[in-house]
CSV table of C-alpha atoms in Angstrom, one decimal:
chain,number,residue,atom,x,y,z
A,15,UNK,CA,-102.1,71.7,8.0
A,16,UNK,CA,-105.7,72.1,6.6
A,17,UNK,CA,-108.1,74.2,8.2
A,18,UNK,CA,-111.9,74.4,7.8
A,19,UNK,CA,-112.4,76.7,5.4
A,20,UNK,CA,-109.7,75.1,2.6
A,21,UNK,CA,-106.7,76.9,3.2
A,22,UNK,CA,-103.8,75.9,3.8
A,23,UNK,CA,-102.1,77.4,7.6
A,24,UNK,CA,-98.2,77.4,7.9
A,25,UNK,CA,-96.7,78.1,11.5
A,26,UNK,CA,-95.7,81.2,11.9
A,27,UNK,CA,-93.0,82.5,14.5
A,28,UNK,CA,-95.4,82.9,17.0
A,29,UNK,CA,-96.6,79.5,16.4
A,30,UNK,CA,-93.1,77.8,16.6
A,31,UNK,CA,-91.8,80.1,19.8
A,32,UNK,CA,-95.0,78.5,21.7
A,33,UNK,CA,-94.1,75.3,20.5
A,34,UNK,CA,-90.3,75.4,21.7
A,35,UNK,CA,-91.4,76.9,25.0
A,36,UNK,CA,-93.6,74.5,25.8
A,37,UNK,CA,-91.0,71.7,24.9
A,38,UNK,CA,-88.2,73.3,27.1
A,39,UNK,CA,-91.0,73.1,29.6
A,40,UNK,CA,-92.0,69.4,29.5
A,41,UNK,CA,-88.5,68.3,29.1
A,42,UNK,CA,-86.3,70.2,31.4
A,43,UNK,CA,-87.4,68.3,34.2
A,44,UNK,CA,-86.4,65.1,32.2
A,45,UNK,CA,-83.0,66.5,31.1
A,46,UNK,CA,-81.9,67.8,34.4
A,47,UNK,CA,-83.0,63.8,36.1
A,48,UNK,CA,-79.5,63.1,34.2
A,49,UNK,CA,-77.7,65.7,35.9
A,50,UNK,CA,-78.1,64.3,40.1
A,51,UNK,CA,-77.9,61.8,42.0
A,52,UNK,CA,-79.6,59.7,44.8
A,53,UNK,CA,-76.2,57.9,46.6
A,54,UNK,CA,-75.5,57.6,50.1
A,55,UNK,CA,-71.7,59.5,48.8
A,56,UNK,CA,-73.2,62.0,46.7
A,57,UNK,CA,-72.2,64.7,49.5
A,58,UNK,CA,-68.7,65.2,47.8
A,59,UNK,CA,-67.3,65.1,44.3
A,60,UNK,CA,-65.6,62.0,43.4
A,61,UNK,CA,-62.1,63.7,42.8
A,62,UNK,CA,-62.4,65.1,46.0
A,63,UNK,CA,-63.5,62.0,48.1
A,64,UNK,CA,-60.8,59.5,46.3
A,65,UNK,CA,-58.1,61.6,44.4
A,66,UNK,CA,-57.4,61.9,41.3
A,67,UNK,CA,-57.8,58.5,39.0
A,68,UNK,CA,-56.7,57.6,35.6
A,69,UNK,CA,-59.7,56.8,33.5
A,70,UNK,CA,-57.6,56.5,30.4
A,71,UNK,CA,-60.0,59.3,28.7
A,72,UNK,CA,-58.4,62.2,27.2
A,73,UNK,CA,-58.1,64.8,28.5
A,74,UNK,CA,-58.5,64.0,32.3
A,75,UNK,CA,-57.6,67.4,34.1
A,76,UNK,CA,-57.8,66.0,37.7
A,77,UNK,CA,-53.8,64.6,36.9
A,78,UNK,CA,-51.1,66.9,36.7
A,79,UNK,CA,-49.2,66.5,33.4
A,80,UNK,CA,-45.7,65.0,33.4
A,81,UNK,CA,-42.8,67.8,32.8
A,82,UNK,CA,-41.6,67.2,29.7
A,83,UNK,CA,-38.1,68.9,31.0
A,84,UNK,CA,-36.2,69.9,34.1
A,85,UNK,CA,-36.7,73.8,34.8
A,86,UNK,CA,-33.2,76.0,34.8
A,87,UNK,CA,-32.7,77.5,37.7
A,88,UNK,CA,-32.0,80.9,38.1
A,89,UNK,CA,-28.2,80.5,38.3
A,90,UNK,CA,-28.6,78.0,35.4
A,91,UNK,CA,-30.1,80.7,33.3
A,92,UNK,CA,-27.3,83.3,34.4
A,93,UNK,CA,-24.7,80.7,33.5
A,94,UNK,CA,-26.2,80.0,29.8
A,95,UNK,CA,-26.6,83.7,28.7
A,96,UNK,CA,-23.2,84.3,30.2
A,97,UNK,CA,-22.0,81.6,27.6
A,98,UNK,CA,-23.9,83.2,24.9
A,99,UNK,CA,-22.3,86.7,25.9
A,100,UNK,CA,-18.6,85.8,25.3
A,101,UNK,CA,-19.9,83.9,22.0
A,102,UNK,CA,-21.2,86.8,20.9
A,103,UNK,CA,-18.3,89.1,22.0
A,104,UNK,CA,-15.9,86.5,20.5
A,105,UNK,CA,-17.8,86.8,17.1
A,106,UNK,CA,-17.6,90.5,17.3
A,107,UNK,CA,-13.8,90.3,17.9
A,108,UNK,CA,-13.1,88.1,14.6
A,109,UNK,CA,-15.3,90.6,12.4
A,110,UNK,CA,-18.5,88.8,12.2
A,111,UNK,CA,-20.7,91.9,12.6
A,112,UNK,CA,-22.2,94.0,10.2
A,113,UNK,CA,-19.1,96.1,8.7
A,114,UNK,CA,-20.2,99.6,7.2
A,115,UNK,CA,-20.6,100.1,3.5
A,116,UNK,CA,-16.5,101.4,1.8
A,117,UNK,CA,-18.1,103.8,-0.6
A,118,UNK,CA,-21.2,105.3,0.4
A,119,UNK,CA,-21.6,107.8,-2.2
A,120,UNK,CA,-21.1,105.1,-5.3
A,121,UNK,CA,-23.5,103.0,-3.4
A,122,UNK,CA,-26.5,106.1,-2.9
A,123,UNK,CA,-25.3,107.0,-6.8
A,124,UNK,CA,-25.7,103.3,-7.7
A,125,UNK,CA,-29.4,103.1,-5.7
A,126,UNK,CA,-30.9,106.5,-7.8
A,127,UNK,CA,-30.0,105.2,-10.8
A,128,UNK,CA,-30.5,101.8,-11.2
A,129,UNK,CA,-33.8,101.5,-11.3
A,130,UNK,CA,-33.8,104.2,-14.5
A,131,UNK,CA,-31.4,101.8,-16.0
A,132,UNK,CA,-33.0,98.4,-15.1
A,133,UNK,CA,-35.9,100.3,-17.1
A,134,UNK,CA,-34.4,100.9,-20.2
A,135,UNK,CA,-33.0,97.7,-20.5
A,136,UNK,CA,-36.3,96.0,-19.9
A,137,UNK,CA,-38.3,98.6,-22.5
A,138,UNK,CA,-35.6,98.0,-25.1
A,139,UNK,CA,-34.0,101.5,-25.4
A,140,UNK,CA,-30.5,100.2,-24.2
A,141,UNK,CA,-27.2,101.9,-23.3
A,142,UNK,CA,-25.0,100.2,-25.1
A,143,UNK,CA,-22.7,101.5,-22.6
A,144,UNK,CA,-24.3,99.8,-20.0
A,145,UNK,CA,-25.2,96.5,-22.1
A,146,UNK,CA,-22.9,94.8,-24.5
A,147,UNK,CA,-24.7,93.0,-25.9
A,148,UNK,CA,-27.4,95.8,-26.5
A,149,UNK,CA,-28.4,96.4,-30.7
């Protein structure tokens, strides 16, 4: 924009603020027009007045959703962990839990030095008596 004098003016913040409040001003009455209603029926909502209605939008939340599986009941549920008990206890019984380590010493041994070893092999300074196949 050009003023008088030769300059040129561009809005500042003030400027624009004005500018948008006196916009939300003019318009609001416009925007909330859209929002009501001059029926004889407007008294009640139209999910309360006819029920609920499929529209065949998505979602619609006025319609309960279909179960997509019967509940268990409470002796259901007993009846099922009960089952998964004695399949548990039956694995137990045939030695399919965790059984502790033989040698626990060679094994703690094995873990504090393997790591020294594992290094030397990678470096190149070999044990032969570790690696056969070490020059």
């Amino acid at each position: 924009m050009t003023i008088d004098v030769g300059g040129t003016y561009f809005l500042g913040a003030g400027s624009i603020c004005r500018i948008a409040a006196a916009a939300a001003v003019l318009c609001a009455p416009l925007l909330a027009g859209g929002c009501t209603s001059t029926g004889a029926n407007s008294s009640a909502p139209t999910a309360l007045a006819e029920g609920p209605k499929d529209t065949g939008s998505y979602p619609n939340l006025n319609i309960r959703p279909q179960v997509a599986a019967k509940q268990l009941s409470k002796e259901e549920t007993a009846a099922k962990l009960g089952e998964l008990k004695a399949d548990e206890q039956a694995q137990l019984a045939k030695g399919g839990g965790a059984k502790p380590a033989a040698n626990t010493a060679a094994l703690n041994t094995l873990a504090r030095t393997h790591g020294d070893d594992t290094l030397k092999q990678i470096e190149g300074k070999c044990d032969p008596a570790l690696d056969p196949n070490c020059n």
